């Protein structure tokens, strides 16, 4: 449960202060961490014999032996070199410290397990509140769920950076429920708003882009005020990540409450989308549009269907732009200079992107 590096660091510090050598072994006598070279005094056979004995502590061949328990089961055997009282006292201190580490790591593991099950809706309501109380997790505070997706699966570097960034915030939880993304469940102050949440997302993006050299996409759900609603914020963040990829690929941060019509289209069944496309285009459904046409259309929409301003920004003659729009009208039957047709075409483009995304998901 606890890494050997953590245990090694703990006994190294004690060795530096007390000058008493310490060793930690598993019940089979294998070395976990030590400040001295193994010799006959601490052979694996002797450690096994002590682990199987009824004594919790014992002096054997000039060393103090101690058992370290985890829920009444022997987890480690600790050896303090020396038979004098100082060695015995330092051994007891080391046992106490490691026992506390076991409890702390166990609680951290339990909290992570609880948060994962909370996000995935794997808990009954009564179990949710009972476990939250046992783990000292507040049930009625505002929280929001962030999802961070990196280019690499299982990006441990990005995850550790986020843990470092929020190390001082004991009530925030960083976890994962799959190999594709990192999840941050952040506790908010009552006065914090979506503007503050957006700033946190920007801070994470900037740090990961610079420190981890990793381009990331970040999404977040709505702010919820009860622990039972955390899974709702998680589902919203997950949807925002997908909707952002389909309809707002230029954005690296996407909030669920700003998805607009993209959220609506994302929830449509594919047969209904196909029916809509058939109604709009008939048998002339465009498979794809070239980059020049797409750029023209997007710029035209950005400028609220203003032909003069669009031609100026595209550095083309007004007549050239009109020619492109008329050519598009002939191929699709829609004149996007007319508001109703422009609205229909905009929605149709979004539906096409959604259908292509879902098709790729099936492979």
PDB file of C-alpha atoms in Angstrom, residues 143-146 188-202 220-225 232-233 236 253 255-258:
ATOM      1  CA  UNK A 143     -18.367  21.521  -5.761  1.00  0.00           C
ATOM      2  CA  UNK A 144     -17.633  21.314  -9.476  1.00  0.00           C
ATOM      3  CA  UNK A 145     -16.068  18.522 -11.530  1.00  0.00           C
ATOM      4  CA  UNK A 146     -13.315  19.177 -14.082  1.00  0.00           C
ATOM      5  CA  UNK A 188     -15.692  25.854  -3.836  1.00  0.00           C
ATOM      6  CA  UNK A 189     -16.295  28.694  -1.422  1.00  0.00           C
ATOM      7  CA  UNK A 190     -19.919  29.913  -1.241  1.00  0.00           C
ATOM      8  CA  UNK A 191     -19.011  33.170  -2.993  1.00  0.00           C
ATOM      9  CA  UNK A 192     -17.140  31.544  -5.914  1.00  0.00           C
ATOM     10  CA  UNK A 193     -18.833  31.767  -9.320  1.00  0.00           C
ATOM     11  CA  UNK A 194     -18.398  30.307 -12.803  1.00  0.00           C
ATOM     12  CA  UNK A 195     -15.884  33.060 -13.519  1.00  0.00           C
ATOM     13  CA  UNK A 196     -13.690  31.670 -10.729  1.00  0.00           C
ATOM     14  CA  UNK A 197     -14.166  28.142 -12.084  1.00  0.00           C
ATOM     15  CA  UNK A 198     -13.095  29.330 -15.549  1.00  0.00           C
ATOM     16  CA  UNK A 199      -9.947  30.883 -14.029  1.00  0.00           C
ATOM     17  CA  UNK A 200      -9.064  27.552 -12.383  1.00  0.00           C
ATOM     18  CA  UNK A 201      -9.463  25.814 -15.771  1.00  0.00           C
ATOM     19  CA  UNK A 202      -7.182  28.401 -17.420  1.00  0.00           C
ATOM     20  CA  UNK A 220     -16.271  21.255 -16.411  1.00  0.00           C
ATOM     21  CA  UNK A 221     -19.859  20.680 -15.305  1.00  0.00           C
ATOM     22  CA  UNK A 222     -22.229  22.846 -13.321  1.00  0.00           C
ATOM     23  CA  UNK A 223     -21.721  23.804  -9.677  1.00  0.00           C
ATOM     24  CA  UNK A 224     -23.609  21.445  -7.336  1.00  0.00           C
ATOM     25  CA  UNK A 225     -24.301  21.939  -3.639  1.00  0.00           C
ATOM     26  CA  UNK A 232     -24.295  14.961 -12.252  1.00  0.00           C
ATOM     27  CA  UNK A 233     -21.474  17.508 -12.567  1.00  0.00           C
ATOM     28  CA  UNK A 236     -21.946  17.163 -17.581  1.00  0.00           C
ATOM     29  CA  UNK A 253     -11.701  24.867 -22.332  1.00  0.00           C
ATOM     30  CA  UNK A 255     -18.052  24.623 -19.930  1.00  0.00           C
ATOM     31  CA  UNK A 256     -21.252  22.579 -19.888  1.00  0.00           C
ATOM     32  CA  UNK A 257     -23.405  25.664 -19.341  1.00  0.00           C
ATOM     33  CA  UNK A 258     -22.069  27.303 -22.539  1.00  0.00           C
TER      34      UNK A 258
END
